[in-house]
Structures are given as structure tokens and as C-alpha cells.
Amino acid sequence: MLLGVLDHLPLALARAVLAALRGRLSALCWGLTPLVLPLLSWRRRSGPDTPAAPRENKDETVPTPTSVNYHFTRQCNYKCGFCFHTAKTSFVLPLEEAKRGLAMLKEAGMEKINFSGGEPFLQDRGEFVGQLVQFCKEELKLPSVSIVSNGSLIRERWFKKYGEYLDILAISCDSFNEEVNVLIGRGQGRKNHVENLHKLRQWCRDYAVAFKINSVINRFNVEEDMNEQIKALNPVRWKVFQCLIIEGENSGEDALREADKFVISDEDFEQFLERHKDISCLVPESNQKMRDSYLILDEYMRFLNCRNGRKEPSKSILDVGVEAAVKFSGFDEKMFLKRGGKYVWSKADMILDW
Ligand code: SF4
């Protein structure tokens, strides 16, 4: 219609009208930019394969397993005194069954998977977790794939083979003093946990994997000042947990650990946080925040409900489906959001300094 009107105007006048309109349109576009960019970025984060619409017949009272922690093994080469996922079994699902369960979780709305243990790199010298990482990124196209490890068994050849499929590698480090690490139980013979941490940090740079640090604050490291070392390592995120007691895991008669001597008060934990308040990537997790805000899947792909201070398993998702199992997970979606569980978790959306 606009072109029809212009047909009837003298050429010079038509040019003037078009120039004026172009100016207005350009101003309008710039004005809309702040609105459009977040929408585009959200769209990119969601990805074409992430289910956008609610699934038919979904029970709305059942939480969506957006972010899942799959502890596929309980075996570990360390012996941390406060460990709350101990080697009570040596069971690991066959690879194909684990993949089947992961595909079911994706179908149910999972966007982020975190592989944890025990020590994930112990099984088949890291090949098992490597295959799962590749499957989740390449075939399931999950926006975020991460691993939590003590870092002692990771080799450069693993990064060469699987690094491109991994968004985040989180390494556990509770102290920069090797003697404290030995006291805690994070150490094996001649290997130095801190030296190893720096090596892993460099490999993360070299192979474009986001590097994260997890620390459990306990009686032995609560007085430590970690500012300089954390700044030098420059992780994308530093998760700082308050040592947690879980009945049957690190406390009580049937437990494999006695963590009572590691426990600190809320005030002690606050003081540690206060000492490190200038570290912008620090994410604190008090006992209160941790409870009920994680979806934990054990080695049989059962959700673990920690509501009563111990881990009570649901049935396996492989037997009853995700929705039936997640009902018994004790997972509190609001708590998950409150503790900042949803963050920029895909390396495609991060500004990293490699
Ligand atoms: S490294 Fe982790 S899984 Fe292994 S003993 Fe320590 S806390 Fe437990």
C-alpha cells in the first residue's frame, strides 16, 4: 500500500518521504533491541531440541527434572571423612541402560545433566563417563553437560577425546594446604591435589571447558583464607558447601563414615563466606539451601529423597518411568530456583577467557 501511494508522488518528494521513514524505522529497531536480544538468547539457550510446550497428560504437581545429578558409581579412590555418597555398593548400570535412562529424562524435560559419584573417572578409566558425556551432548543435545570429580584420575587424552562435549568440569578442592587435604582424606600417596588442580585448570583452557571448583567447608579448613588461590585459578563458579550430615552415609550405625568431627556451625560458615566476600563467582550453599533442592539419581537410576536427613530411594526410572519416580524424590522446585540452581550452564552462552 505504501508503494502505491509513493507511485503518485513526484520523485524528489517520494525520496524525502522514504528517507524520513527509514530514519524512524531505524530508531524503532534500536529501541526494541533490549527487548529482542534477551528473547533471542533465551531461544538459543532453549535450543531447537528442548521441549518447549508442556507434555500432554503431564501431572502438573510433579516437578520437572530440569537439572539432574546422576551418581552412576559410588566407588572412589579418595576417603574424605565427610563424604555423603559412600561406596555402599559397587554397582554400575551397563552403558546402554544408562543411556536409555538419560533419554527418558530428556523426554521428561531435563536440560542439564551432572555426572557425579563416587569418582566418575574410576569406571573404565574415564571411558564410561566420556561415552555418556558424548551421548548427552551429541545425541540428546542437552544444553548443559557437566562432571564433578576429585580430578586425580583425569588425563589429557580424555580432554582430547571428549572435551568438546563437556560444558563444565567441577573439581573438588577443600584446601590449598596439602596437609589439610591429607587430614580430610583427599589425597593419595605422593600425588599433590593442589598441583593437579592447576594442571586441570590449564587443560580446561586448552580444550574450552568451563572450570568450576567445589569446596566443602568443615572443621579443618574453616579458618583458611583461599582468596589468592581462587583468584589465580579464576573458575567460572566456586561452590562453597557447608559440611552436611546424612544419616546412613556419614553418620549413624550403618554409615561408612563418621562426619561428626567435621561439622561446623552456621556462624562458622558465615565467617568463612565473609572472609571471601570479594570473590564474585562464589556461590554459597548452607545446609538449609542444600536440602531438597537437588535431584539426585543413584547408581540404579532411583531418585534419592533426602527430606528426612537420610537418602530414601524411589523406584528406578527404568522400571516405573520418570514421572512416577520423581514424585518420590522429595525435590522442591522452588528451593532449587531459590538457591540459584538455574544459571548460565551452557558453555555456548558463557564468556570464557580461553
Ligand atoms: S572425592 Fe568425593 S566421592 Fe570420593 S570420598 Fe571424597 S567426597 Fe566422597
Short mmCIF file of C-alpha atoms and ligand atoms in Angstrom, two decimals:
data_model
loop_
_atom_site.label_atom_id
_atom_site.label_comp_id
_atom_site.label_asym_id
_atom_site.label_seq_id
_atom_site.Cartn_x
_atom_site.Cartn_y
_atom_site.Cartn_z
CA MET A 1 0.00 0.00 0.00
CA LEU A 2 2.82 2.38 0.87
CA LEU A 3 4.41 1.75 -2.53
CA GLY A 4 1.04 2.52 -4.20
CA VAL A 5 0.92 5.95 -2.52
CA LEU A 6 4.51 6.68 -3.48
CA ASP A 7 3.64 5.94 -7.14
CA HIS A 8 1.55 9.11 -7.18
CA LEU A 9 4.19 11.43 -5.67
CA PRO A 10 6.85 13.35 -7.57
CA LEU A 11 10.20 11.50 -7.42
CA ALA A 12 12.01 14.04 -5.18
CA LEU A 13 9.12 14.11 -2.70
CA ALA A 14 8.92 10.28 -2.66
CA ARG A 15 12.67 10.09 -1.85
CA ALA A 16 12.23 12.55 1.04
CA VAL A 17 9.30 10.51 2.46
CA LEU A 18 11.32 7.27 2.23
CA ALA A 19 14.38 8.84 3.93
CA ALA A 20 12.22 10.10 6.81
CA LEU A 21 10.58 6.69 7.23
CA ARG A 22 13.95 4.91 7.15
CA GLY A 23 15.15 7.12 9.99
CA ARG A 24 12.05 6.31 12.08
CA LEU A 25 12.33 2.56 11.40
CA SER A 26 15.99 2.54 12.34
CA ALA A 27 15.25 4.35 15.63
CA LEU A 28 12.44 1.86 16.32
CA CYS A 29 14.76 -1.12 15.74
CA TRP A 30 17.40 0.23 18.16
CA GLY A 31 14.66 0.96 20.68
CA LEU A 32 13.49 -2.66 20.51
CA THR A 33 16.99 -4.14 20.82
CA PRO A 34 16.95 -4.51 24.64
CA LEU A 35 13.68 -6.41 24.33
CA VAL A 36 14.66 -8.60 21.40
CA LEU A 37 18.18 -9.66 22.47
CA PRO A 38 17.14 -11.45 25.68
CA LEU A 39 14.43 -13.23 23.72
CA LEU A 40 16.95 -14.39 21.11
CA SER A 41 19.36 -15.51 23.79
CA TRP A 42 16.60 -17.39 25.62
CA ARG A 43 15.64 -19.08 22.37
CA ARG A 44 19.28 -20.09 21.78
CA ARG A 45 19.60 -21.41 25.31
CA SER A 46 16.44 -23.43 24.99
CA GLY A 47 17.75 -24.90 21.74
CA PRO A 48 15.67 -26.41 18.99
CA ASP A 49 15.54 -29.81 20.67
CA THR A 50 14.44 -28.74 24.11
CA PRO A 51 10.75 -29.45 24.63
CA ALA A 52 9.03 -26.06 24.61
CA ALA A 53 5.41 -26.98 25.15
CA PRO A 54 4.12 -28.84 28.23
CA ARG A 55 3.81 -32.54 27.52
CA GLU A 56 0.36 -33.98 27.13
CA ASN A 57 -1.13 -35.68 30.21
CA LYS A 58 1.67 -34.37 32.44
CA ASP A 59 0.70 -34.20 36.09
CA GLU A 60 1.44 -30.52 36.92
CA THR A 61 2.08 -31.30 40.59
CA VAL A 62 5.06 -33.46 39.63
CA PRO A 63 8.33 -31.48 39.41
CA THR A 64 10.13 -31.29 36.07
CA PRO A 65 13.60 -32.86 36.25
CA THR A 66 15.28 -29.83 34.65
CA SER A 67 18.66 -30.41 36.28
CA VAL A 68 19.69 -33.92 37.35
CA ASN A 69 22.71 -35.20 39.26
CA TYR A 70 23.44 -38.77 38.22
CA HIS A 71 25.74 -40.51 40.72
CA PHE A 72 26.35 -43.52 38.50
CA THR A 73 29.03 -45.00 40.75
CA ARG A 74 29.68 -44.99 44.49
CA GLN A 75 33.26 -46.21 44.14
CA CYS A 76 36.01 -43.69 44.86
CA ASN A 77 39.80 -43.65 45.20
CA TYR A 78 39.66 -40.99 47.97
CA LYS A 79 38.43 -41.36 51.52
CA CYS A 80 37.09 -37.96 52.52
CA GLY A 81 35.91 -38.16 56.11
CA PHE A 82 32.68 -36.25 55.44
CA CYS A 83 31.73 -37.99 52.16
CA PHE A 84 27.95 -38.23 51.91
CA HIS A 85 27.74 -40.57 48.94
CA THR A 86 29.79 -43.53 50.07
CA ALA A 87 30.74 -46.84 48.47
CA LYS A 88 27.80 -48.86 49.77
CA THR A 89 27.57 -50.81 46.51
CA SER A 90 29.92 -51.38 43.58
CA PHE A 91 27.03 -51.49 41.09
CA VAL A 92 27.18 -49.52 37.82
CA LEU A 93 24.50 -49.83 35.14
CA PRO A 94 25.51 -51.18 31.73
CA LEU A 95 26.27 -48.27 29.39
CA GLU A 96 23.25 -48.86 27.15
CA GLU A 97 20.86 -48.93 30.12
CA ALA A 98 22.33 -45.68 31.45
CA LYS A 99 21.81 -44.10 28.02
CA ARG A 100 18.22 -45.35 27.94
CA GLY A 101 17.52 -43.70 31.29
CA LEU A 102 19.15 -40.44 30.18
CA ALA A 103 17.00 -40.38 27.02
CA MET A 104 13.90 -40.85 29.23
CA LEU A 105 14.99 -37.91 31.40
CA LYS A 106 15.49 -35.73 28.34
CA GLU A 107 11.99 -36.66 27.21
CA ALA A 108 10.69 -35.59 30.66
CA GLY A 109 12.28 -32.13 30.39
CA MET A 110 15.90 -32.49 31.53
CA GLU A 111 18.14 -29.65 30.30
CA LYS A 112 21.21 -30.19 32.46
CA ILE A 113 22.93 -33.40 33.49
CA ASN A 114 25.73 -33.58 36.01
CA PHE A 115 27.71 -36.80 36.34
CA SER A 116 28.99 -37.44 39.81
CA GLY A 117 29.95 -40.24 42.17
CA GLY A 118 31.93 -41.61 43.92
CA GLU A 119 34.61 -40.75 41.41
CA PRO A 120 33.25 -40.69 37.82
CA PHE A 121 36.66 -41.24 36.20
CA LEU A 122 37.21 -44.53 38.03
CA GLN A 123 34.85 -46.56 35.85
CA ASP A 124 36.64 -47.91 32.79
CA ARG A 125 39.39 -45.25 33.18
CA GLY A 126 37.02 -42.42 32.28
CA GLU A 127 35.65 -44.10 29.14
CA PHE A 128 32.24 -44.74 30.73
CA VAL A 129 31.67 -41.11 31.70
CA GLY A 130 33.20 -39.95 28.39
CA GLN A 131 30.68 -42.03 26.42
CA LEU A 132 27.81 -40.65 28.49
CA VAL A 133 29.01 -37.06 28.06
CA GLN A 134 29.28 -37.51 24.29
CA PHE A 135 25.84 -39.16 24.12
CA CYS A 136 24.17 -36.37 26.12
CA LYS A 137 25.69 -33.58 24.03
CA GLU A 138 25.75 -35.16 20.56
CA GLU A 139 22.58 -37.25 20.56
CA LEU A 140 20.35 -35.79 23.28
CA LYS A 141 21.61 -32.26 22.56
CA LEU A 142 21.36 -31.21 26.20
CA PRO A 143 22.24 -27.53 26.75
CA SER A 144 24.46 -28.42 29.69
CA VAL A 145 26.63 -31.45 30.44
CA SER A 146 28.92 -31.36 33.46
CA ILE A 147 31.03 -33.59 35.72
CA VAL A 148 32.06 -33.31 39.36
CA SER A 149 35.32 -35.12 40.05
CA ASN A 150 38.17 -35.14 42.54
CA GLY A 151 40.39 -34.71 39.46
CA SER A 152 43.03 -37.25 40.39
CA LEU A 153 42.38 -39.67 37.52
CA ILE A 154 41.77 -37.27 34.60
CA ARG A 155 44.33 -37.41 31.80
CA GLU A 156 44.90 -35.03 28.88
CA ARG A 157 43.91 -37.71 26.38
CA TRP A 158 40.41 -37.67 27.90
CA PHE A 159 40.07 -33.95 27.10
CA LYS A 160 41.29 -34.61 23.55
CA LYS A 161 38.61 -37.22 23.01
CA TYR A 162 35.65 -35.86 24.97
CA GLY A 163 36.40 -32.24 25.94
CA GLU A 164 34.30 -30.76 23.13
CA TYR A 165 31.15 -32.43 24.52
CA LEU A 166 31.64 -31.19 28.08
CA ASP A 167 30.34 -27.78 29.25
CA ILE A 168 31.63 -27.68 32.83
CA LEU A 169 34.21 -29.63 34.83
CA ALA A 170 33.92 -29.11 38.59
CA ILE A 171 36.88 -30.22 40.68
CA SER A 172 36.60 -30.73 44.42
CA CYS A 173 39.21 -28.88 46.41
CA ASP A 174 38.78 -28.15 50.11
CA SER A 175 42.17 -26.74 50.92
CA PHE A 176 45.29 -25.30 49.32
CA ASN A 177 47.32 -26.75 52.14
CA GLU A 178 48.31 -30.30 51.26
CA GLU A 179 48.48 -31.33 54.92
CA VAL A 180 44.85 -30.31 55.40
CA ASN A 181 43.88 -32.30 52.31
CA VAL A 182 45.54 -35.35 53.77
CA LEU A 183 43.73 -34.79 57.09
CA ILE A 184 40.41 -34.56 55.26
CA GLY A 185 41.16 -37.72 53.26
CA ARG A 186 41.60 -36.09 49.86
CA GLY A 187 44.98 -37.36 48.95
CA GLN A 188 46.75 -40.42 47.75
CA GLY A 189 50.37 -41.04 48.49
CA ARG A 190 52.78 -38.92 46.50
CA LYS A 191 50.19 -37.15 44.34
CA ASN A 192 49.66 -33.50 45.19
CA HIS A 193 45.99 -32.47 44.97
CA VAL A 194 46.74 -28.75 44.53
CA GLU A 195 49.35 -29.20 41.78
CA ASN A 196 46.91 -31.42 39.97
CA LEU A 197 44.24 -28.72 40.23
CA HIS A 198 46.43 -26.24 38.33
CA LYS A 199 47.13 -28.80 35.61
CA LEU A 200 43.41 -29.44 35.18
CA ARG A 201 42.72 -25.72 35.06
CA GLN A 202 45.14 -25.39 32.14
CA TRP A 203 43.59 -28.32 30.26
CA CYS A 204 40.17 -26.74 30.67
CA ARG A 205 41.56 -23.61 28.99
CA ASP A 206 43.24 -25.62 26.24
CA TYR A 207 40.14 -27.69 25.45
CA ALA A 208 37.49 -24.99 26.01
CA VAL A 209 35.75 -26.49 29.04
CA ALA A 210 34.38 -24.19 31.76
CA PHE A 211 36.26 -24.76 35.02
CA LYS A 212 34.50 -24.82 38.37
CA ILE A 213 35.69 -25.52 41.94
CA ASN A 214 33.66 -27.17 44.71
CA SER A 215 34.77 -26.84 48.33
CA VAL A 216 33.26 -28.40 51.43
CA ILE A 217 33.85 -26.16 54.44
CA ASN A 218 34.49 -28.19 57.55
CA ARG A 219 36.31 -28.10 60.88
CA PHE A 220 39.75 -28.48 59.23
CA ASN A 221 39.57 -25.71 56.59
CA VAL A 222 37.10 -23.24 58.11
CA GLU A 223 39.89 -20.86 59.20
CA GLU A 224 41.65 -20.87 55.82
CA ASP A 225 41.98 -17.82 53.57
CA MET A 226 41.62 -19.06 49.99
CA ASN A 227 41.26 -15.66 48.29
CA GLU A 228 44.55 -15.58 46.41
CA GLN A 229 44.47 -19.14 45.15
CA ILE A 230 40.88 -18.93 43.96
CA LYS A 231 41.55 -15.65 42.16
CA ALA A 232 44.61 -17.18 40.46
CA LEU A 233 42.61 -20.20 39.29
CA ASN A 234 39.77 -17.96 38.14
CA PRO A 235 36.91 -20.51 37.99
CA VAL A 236 33.56 -19.61 36.40
CA ARG A 237 31.92 -20.68 39.66
CA TRP A 238 33.17 -21.53 43.14
CA LYS A 239 30.58 -23.58 45.02
CA VAL A 240 31.14 -23.45 48.74
CA PHE A 241 29.19 -26.07 50.70
CA GLN A 242 28.68 -26.30 54.41
CA CYS A 243 29.64 -29.83 55.54
CA LEU A 244 26.39 -31.84 55.60
CA ILE A 245 25.35 -34.81 57.73
CA ILE A 246 23.33 -37.55 56.03
CA GLU A 247 22.16 -40.43 58.21
CA GLY A 248 23.29 -43.79 56.84
CA GLU A 249 26.06 -42.20 54.71
CA ASN A 250 28.32 -40.23 57.03
CA SER A 251 26.52 -40.60 60.33
CA GLY A 252 24.82 -43.38 62.28
CA GLU A 253 25.44 -47.07 62.85
CA ASP A 254 25.15 -48.32 59.26
CA ALA A 255 27.28 -45.47 57.83
CA LEU A 256 30.70 -45.90 56.24
CA ARG A 257 31.89 -42.50 57.54
CA GLU A 258 31.72 -40.61 60.81
CA ALA A 259 31.49 -36.97 59.80
CA ASP A 260 30.55 -35.53 63.17
CA LYS A 261 34.05 -34.22 63.86
CA PHE A 262 33.94 -32.26 60.54
CA VAL A 263 30.71 -30.40 61.21
CA ILE A 264 30.76 -26.58 61.61
CA SER A 265 28.10 -24.21 62.89
CA ASP A 266 26.12 -21.81 60.70
CA GLU A 267 28.10 -18.94 62.27
CA ASP A 268 31.44 -20.56 61.34
CA PHE A 269 30.20 -20.98 57.80
CA GLU A 270 29.08 -17.33 57.64
CA GLN A 271 32.54 -16.21 58.81
CA PHE A 272 34.19 -18.20 56.04
CA LEU A 273 31.85 -16.56 53.50
CA GLU A 274 32.55 -13.12 54.94
CA ARG A 275 36.32 -13.67 54.53
CA HIS A 276 35.78 -14.46 50.84
CA LYS A 277 33.09 -11.91 50.06
CA ASP A 278 35.19 -10.23 47.34
CA ILE A 279 35.14 -13.32 45.16
CA SER A 280 32.29 -12.66 42.78
CA CYS A 281 31.96 -16.23 41.47
CA LEU A 282 31.42 -17.65 44.98
CA VAL A 283 28.09 -19.47 45.34
CA PRO A 284 27.40 -20.40 48.98
CA GLU A 285 25.34 -23.43 49.93
CA SER A 286 24.39 -23.74 53.55
CA ASN A 287 22.85 -26.98 54.86
CA GLN A 288 19.47 -25.36 54.63
CA LYS A 289 19.89 -24.45 50.95
CA MET A 290 21.19 -27.89 50.00
CA ARG A 291 18.32 -29.89 51.42
CA ASP A 292 15.60 -30.80 48.91
CA SER A 293 16.98 -28.58 46.16
CA TYR A 294 18.94 -31.25 44.28
CA LEU A 295 17.57 -34.04 42.13
CA ILE A 296 19.85 -36.95 42.92
CA LEU A 297 19.79 -40.14 40.88
CA ASP A 298 21.71 -43.10 42.29
CA GLU A 299 23.55 -45.95 40.57
CA TYR A 300 20.26 -47.79 39.87
CA MET A 301 18.67 -44.61 38.50
CA ARG A 302 16.50 -44.19 41.60
CA PHE A 303 15.80 -40.69 42.88
CA LEU A 304 17.09 -40.20 46.43
CA ASN A 305 14.80 -38.36 48.80
CA CYS A 306 16.84 -36.55 51.49
CA ARG A 307 13.90 -34.87 53.26
CA ASN A 308 14.25 -36.85 56.48
CA GLY A 309 18.00 -36.36 56.73
CA ARG A 310 18.76 -39.70 55.06
CA LYS A 311 18.61 -40.91 51.46
CA GLU A 312 15.45 -42.85 50.73
CA PRO A 313 15.29 -44.26 47.19
CA SER A 314 12.33 -44.16 44.81
CA LYS A 315 11.83 -46.97 42.31
CA SER A 316 14.14 -46.87 39.30
CA ILE A 317 13.07 -44.68 36.41
CA LEU A 318 13.99 -47.65 34.20
CA ASP A 319 11.18 -49.66 35.83
CA VAL A 320 8.43 -47.13 36.52
CA GLY A 321 9.23 -44.16 34.27
CA VAL A 322 10.48 -40.69 35.23
CA GLU A 323 7.20 -39.16 36.35
CA ALA A 324 6.31 -41.96 38.78
CA ALA A 325 9.84 -41.96 40.25
CA VAL A 326 10.31 -38.19 40.54
CA LYS A 327 7.15 -37.94 42.66
CA PHE A 328 9.11 -39.62 45.47
CA SER A 329 12.29 -37.59 45.04
CA GLY A 330 11.41 -35.00 47.72
CA PHE A 331 12.65 -32.41 45.22
CA ASP A 332 11.45 -28.88 45.86
CA GLU A 333 11.46 -26.95 42.59
CA LYS A 334 11.02 -23.60 44.39
CA MET A 335 14.01 -24.30 46.63
CA PHE A 336 16.02 -25.26 43.54
CA LEU A 337 15.27 -21.88 41.94
CA LYS A 338 15.85 -20.06 45.24
CA ARG A 339 19.36 -21.47 45.61
CA GLY A 340 20.14 -20.23 42.07
CA GLY A 341 20.04 -23.76 40.61
CA LYS A 342 19.24 -22.35 37.20
CA TYR A 343 22.14 -20.30 35.85
CA VAL A 344 24.12 -19.89 32.61
CA TRP A 345 25.15 -23.52 32.37
CA SER A 346 25.97 -23.99 28.72
CA LYS A 347 29.48 -23.05 27.60
CA ALA A 348 28.00 -21.70 24.37
CA ASP A 349 26.46 -18.91 26.48
CA MET A 350 29.50 -18.12 28.63
CA ILE A 351 32.23 -15.58 28.10
CA LEU A 352 35.31 -17.61 28.93
CA ASP A 353 38.89 -16.47 28.94
CA TRP A 354 40.43 -19.06 26.70
S1 SF4 B 1 36.26 -37.49 46.48
FE1 SF4 B 1 34.05 -37.20 46.67
S2 SF4 B 1 33.16 -39.24 46.40
FE2 SF4 B 1 35.34 -39.51 46.83
S3 SF4 B 1 35.44 -39.84 49.03
FE3 SF4 B 1 35.76 -37.65 48.64
S4 SF4 B 1 33.71 -36.71 48.83
FE4 SF4 B 1 33.42 -38.95 48.59
#
